[in-house]
Each structure stands twice: as structure tokens, then as C-alpha cells.
Short mmCIF file of C-alpha atoms in Angstrom, two decimals:
data_model
loop_
_atom_site.label_atom_id
_atom_site.label_comp_id
_atom_site.label_asym_id
_atom_site.label_seq_id
_atom_site.Cartn_x
_atom_site.Cartn_y
_atom_site.Cartn_z
CA UNK A 1 -9.19 -5.33 20.94
CA UNK A 2 -11.95 -5.91 18.43
CA UNK A 3 -12.77 -8.81 16.09
CA UNK A 4 -14.81 -6.52 13.84
CA UNK A 5 -12.29 -6.87 10.97
CA UNK A 6 -13.43 -10.44 10.43
CA UNK A 7 -16.66 -9.06 8.94
CA UNK A 8 -15.33 -6.08 6.94
CA UNK A 9 -16.87 -6.21 3.45
CA UNK A 10 -13.76 -5.47 1.39
CA UNK A 11 -11.42 -8.35 0.50
CA UNK A 12 -7.78 -7.34 0.22
CA UNK A 13 -6.99 -9.28 -2.97
CA UNK A 14 -9.95 -7.69 -4.76
CA UNK A 15 -8.78 -4.25 -3.63
CA UNK A 16 -5.24 -4.94 -4.87
CA UNK A 17 -6.55 -5.99 -8.27
CA UNK A 18 -8.71 -2.87 -8.50
CA UNK A 19 -5.79 -0.58 -7.67
CA UNK A 20 -3.39 -2.40 -9.99
CA UNK A 21 -5.81 -2.19 -12.90
CA UNK A 22 -6.91 1.38 -12.27
CA UNK A 23 -3.86 2.87 -13.95
CA UNK A 24 -1.33 0.96 -16.03
CA UNK A 25 1.55 3.41 -15.72
CA UNK A 26 1.77 3.90 -11.96
CA UNK A 27 4.80 2.69 -10.05
CA UNK A 28 3.79 0.60 -7.05
CA UNK A 29 5.80 -0.08 -3.89
CA UNK A 30 4.32 -2.81 -1.71
CA UNK A 31 5.14 -3.33 1.95
CA UNK A 32 6.45 -6.57 3.30
CA UNK A 33 4.00 -9.35 4.01
CA UNK A 34 0.41 -9.40 2.93
CA UNK A 35 0.37 -6.50 0.47
CA UNK A 36 3.26 -8.14 -1.41
CA UNK A 37 1.25 -11.31 -1.68
CA UNK A 38 -1.92 -9.40 -2.66
CA UNK A 39 -0.29 -7.59 -5.58
CA UNK A 40 1.59 -10.68 -6.72
CA UNK A 41 -1.73 -12.50 -6.81
CA UNK A 42 -3.35 -9.57 -8.62
CA UNK A 43 -0.76 -9.69 -11.39
CA UNK A 44 2.95 -9.59 -10.69
CA UNK A 45 4.67 -7.18 -13.08
CA UNK A 46 7.76 -5.03 -13.48
CA UNK A 47 6.18 -1.79 -12.23
CA UNK A 48 5.63 -3.35 -8.78
CA UNK A 49 8.55 -3.20 -6.35
CA UNK A 50 7.85 -5.54 -3.42
CA UNK A 51 9.76 -5.11 -0.18
CA UNK A 52 10.82 -8.41 1.33
CA UNK A 53 12.07 -6.81 4.51
CA UNK A 54 12.67 -3.33 5.91
CA UNK A 55 9.45 -3.17 7.91
CA UNK A 56 8.37 0.46 7.92
CA UNK A 57 10.30 1.17 4.73
CA UNK A 58 7.56 1.22 2.10
CA UNK A 59 6.45 4.82 2.63
CA UNK A 60 10.01 6.27 2.75
CA UNK A 61 10.88 4.31 -0.41
CA UNK A 62 7.75 5.53 -2.17
CA UNK A 63 8.46 9.08 -1.05
CA UNK A 64 11.98 8.96 -2.45
CA UNK A 65 10.72 7.49 -5.70
CA UNK A 66 8.01 10.15 -6.02
CA UNK A 67 10.51 12.96 -5.43
CA UNK A 68 13.01 11.49 -7.90
CA UNK A 69 10.39 10.83 -10.58
CA UNK A 70 7.90 13.72 -10.37
CA UNK A 71 6.36 12.87 -13.74
CA UNK A 72 5.37 9.37 -12.57
CA UNK A 73 2.44 8.42 -10.36
CA UNK A 74 3.69 6.50 -7.32
CA UNK A 75 1.42 4.34 -5.21
CA UNK A 76 2.52 2.81 -1.91
CA UNK A 77 0.41 -0.06 -0.63
CA UNK A 78 1.25 -1.44 2.76
CA UNK A 79 -0.37 -2.89 5.84
CA UNK A 80 -1.45 -1.36 9.13
CA UNK A 81 1.30 -3.12 11.07
CA UNK A 82 4.04 -1.69 8.86
CA UNK A 83 2.41 1.74 8.80
CA UNK A 84 2.26 1.82 12.60
CA UNK A 85 5.97 0.97 12.71
CA UNK A 86 6.95 3.66 10.21
CA UNK A 87 4.36 6.26 11.18
CA UNK A 88 6.92 9.07 11.46
CA UNK A 89 7.54 8.90 7.72
CA UNK A 90 4.13 10.48 7.18
CA UNK A 91 5.38 13.73 8.71
CA UNK A 92 8.14 13.83 6.12
CA UNK A 93 5.63 13.05 3.37
CA UNK A 94 3.56 16.01 4.55
CA UNK A 95 6.56 18.36 4.59
CA UNK A 96 7.84 17.24 1.17
CA UNK A 97 4.28 17.06 -0.22
CA UNK A 98 4.94 15.24 -3.50
CA UNK A 99 1.99 15.81 -5.80
CA UNK A 100 2.41 12.40 -7.43
CA UNK A 101 2.29 10.20 -4.30
CA UNK A 102 -0.62 8.19 -2.95
CA UNK A 103 -0.44 5.86 0.04
CA UNK A 104 -2.99 3.12 0.67
CA UNK A 105 -2.91 1.22 3.94
CA UNK A 106 -4.62 -2.16 3.78
CA UNK A 107 -5.91 -2.23 7.35
CA UNK A 108 -7.13 -5.63 8.52
CA UNK A 109 -6.27 -4.72 12.12
CA UNK A 110 -3.86 -7.67 12.23
CA UNK A 111 -0.17 -8.53 11.98
CA UNK A 112 -0.70 -10.98 9.12
CA UNK A 113 2.89 -12.17 8.83
CA UNK A 114 3.29 -13.23 12.45
CA UNK A 115 0.02 -14.98 13.21
CA UNK A 116 -2.82 -12.48 12.91
CA UNK A 117 -2.34 -10.82 16.26
CA UNK A 118 -4.42 -7.64 16.54
CA UNK A 119 -2.77 -4.29 15.88
CA UNK A 120 -3.59 -1.02 17.60
CA UNK A 121 -6.05 -0.14 14.81
CA UNK A 122 -8.31 -2.85 16.26
CA UNK A 123 -8.59 -0.58 19.28
CA UNK A 124 -8.37 3.21 19.33
CA UNK A 125 -5.60 3.99 16.81
CA UNK A 126 -6.89 5.85 13.72
CA UNK A 127 -4.31 6.05 10.94
CA UNK A 128 -6.24 8.56 8.82
CA UNK A 129 -6.56 10.99 11.74
CA UNK A 130 -2.88 10.46 12.51
CA UNK A 131 -1.94 11.29 8.92
CA UNK A 132 -4.06 14.45 9.09
CA UNK A 133 -2.42 15.43 12.35
CA UNK A 134 1.00 14.98 10.77
CA UNK A 135 0.01 17.30 7.93
CA UNK A 136 -1.47 15.12 5.17
CA UNK A 137 -4.81 16.83 4.68
CA UNK A 138 -6.17 14.48 2.01
CA UNK A 139 -6.57 11.48 4.30
CA UNK A 140 -9.68 9.34 4.57
CA UNK A 141 -10.96 5.88 5.46
CA UNK A 142 -12.49 3.54 2.89
CA UNK A 143 -14.71 0.87 4.41
CA UNK A 144 -16.82 -0.57 1.60
CA UNK A 145 -17.11 -1.06 -2.16
CA UNK A 146 -18.98 2.19 -2.77
CA UNK A 147 -16.36 4.21 -0.92
CA UNK A 148 -13.57 2.45 -2.82
CA UNK A 149 -15.22 3.30 -6.14
CA UNK A 150 -15.76 6.90 -5.05
CA UNK A 151 -12.11 7.26 -4.01
CA UNK A 152 -10.42 5.43 -6.86
CA UNK A 153 -9.84 8.49 -9.03
CA UNK A 154 -8.31 10.37 -6.10
CA UNK A 155 -5.95 7.47 -5.39
CA UNK A 156 -4.66 7.19 -8.95
CA UNK A 157 -4.94 10.78 -10.20
CA UNK A 158 -5.48 13.43 -7.51
CA UNK A 159 -2.78 15.84 -6.45
CA UNK A 160 -0.89 14.30 -3.55
CA UNK A 161 -0.02 13.42 -1.08
CA UNK A 162 -3.13 11.25 -0.88
CA UNK A 163 -3.57 8.90 2.08
CA UNK A 164 -6.27 6.26 2.30
CA UNK A 165 -6.86 3.65 4.97
CA UNK A 166 -8.71 0.79 3.32
CA UNK A 167 -10.41 -1.42 5.88
CA UNK A 168 -10.10 -4.99 4.60
CA UNK A 169 -11.35 -8.24 6.05
CA UNK A 170 -9.08 -10.20 8.36
CA UNK A 171 -9.07 -13.55 6.62
CA UNK A 172 -6.64 -16.41 6.02
CA UNK A 173 -5.29 -16.44 2.45
CA UNK A 174 -2.78 -18.56 0.58
CA UNK A 175 0.71 -17.15 0.16
CA UNK A 176 1.34 -15.93 -3.40
CA UNK A 177 4.93 -14.84 -3.14
CA UNK A 178 6.88 -12.55 -5.47
CA UNK A 179 10.40 -13.51 -6.49
CA UNK A 180 12.87 -13.55 -3.61
CA UNK A 181 15.70 -12.54 -5.96
CA UNK A 182 16.36 -8.94 -4.96
CA UNK A 183 18.66 -8.27 -7.93
CA UNK A 184 15.98 -9.49 -10.33
CA UNK A 185 13.33 -7.31 -8.65
CA UNK A 186 15.58 -4.25 -8.75
CA UNK A 187 16.63 -4.77 -12.36
CA UNK A 188 13.15 -5.35 -13.70
CA UNK A 189 11.86 -2.26 -11.88
CA UNK A 190 14.73 -0.10 -13.16
CA UNK A 191 14.20 -1.36 -16.69
CA UNK A 192 10.50 -0.59 -16.47
CA UNK A 193 11.19 2.91 -15.15
CA UNK A 194 14.32 3.90 -17.07
CA UNK A 195 14.48 1.53 -20.03
CA UNK A 196 16.54 -1.59 -20.71
CA UNK A 197 19.79 0.38 -20.81
CA UNK A 198 19.47 1.09 -17.09
CA UNK A 199 20.44 -2.45 -16.06
#
């Protein structure tokens, strides 16, 4: 396993802020652990639905949301550990092919929630190639600021499914936790999506 992620140039909290601010009407599903904390730190708001559990569930939830709300842009942001666990969901994304779905994997090559043990992406596993092999043709790796800037429009606007692996630095960060009240999180998201009468 490699320690190369400790010197990756992109910082995950900066990436989260860039994605959050790139489009103010996208619906965002964040995977458990670090991406929840990143987007809470970037600016917790009603259009973000953070998963507190259900490891591997962010992509299926985003897929369902994209299919149910085809007029809305849906962005799933999750980590490499969760993506490796739920990798089969990408085959279903490819088959369903929602045009409004983008998936960004924040890949620090670590299991951040359990002590920063290395994941398989620190070795030979390549999530972008895996996504392509499962049928998502618009899949690439972003490894620096220039590549992030060049890919930002595709992430927030291009016809989906869009899949990007964003290589981010493995670094210790403070926890910035979203609310743990699941009913509150559900209700605020539904109200944002469907209006106050939906809750």
C-alpha cells in the first residue's frame, strides 16, 4: 500500500466548498463519514442530505433521487471506502443512465472513519476504470486544481451519469458534524425539494 495520498495537492474541504458553490440548486447526497463532515464544514444547508449510516448507500440513494426528480441535478459525494463497499451500484447507475446524476468520489485512499487504514485504491484498485467497465463511460480521475477546474462544468451540468474520482490528500481534520436528528434531516430536505407542505 502507498502513502502517496499524504502529498496529494487537493484538500477535501476545499473541494467540497467548490462543488457546493458551483450550483445553488443541485441536490447533494453525502456518504457517511468524511464527506458528511466536509460538506457540513463547507456550508450545511437543506439541499444536502447526509447519510449517518448505510455504508454503501449514497450512490443508490442518489440514483433513486435522480430517477424520481429528473428535472433536478443530483450530486452524490462519497468516499473511496464507501464506494468500494457499494461498487455494484455503479452497474445499476449505468443501466438506468439518469442524465441528471453526477457522482464524485473523494479518494484519499483511506478509511477515514475507522483510523485512516489504507483502502484498495492505495494499491491497484482504480475506481474510474471500474466505473467505465461497469458501463459509465463518462468517468475520469481528477488529481489537481487545474483538473478540478476543467471538470467542474461537467460535474454540475453535463449529461449523466458523470463519475469523477477526486484524489484528495489524506490528512487529519476536525469533525464538523451535521445534525444527528434523522427526522430533522429528512424534513428539511423534503421541504427544500417539495416545498413546506411536504412535511
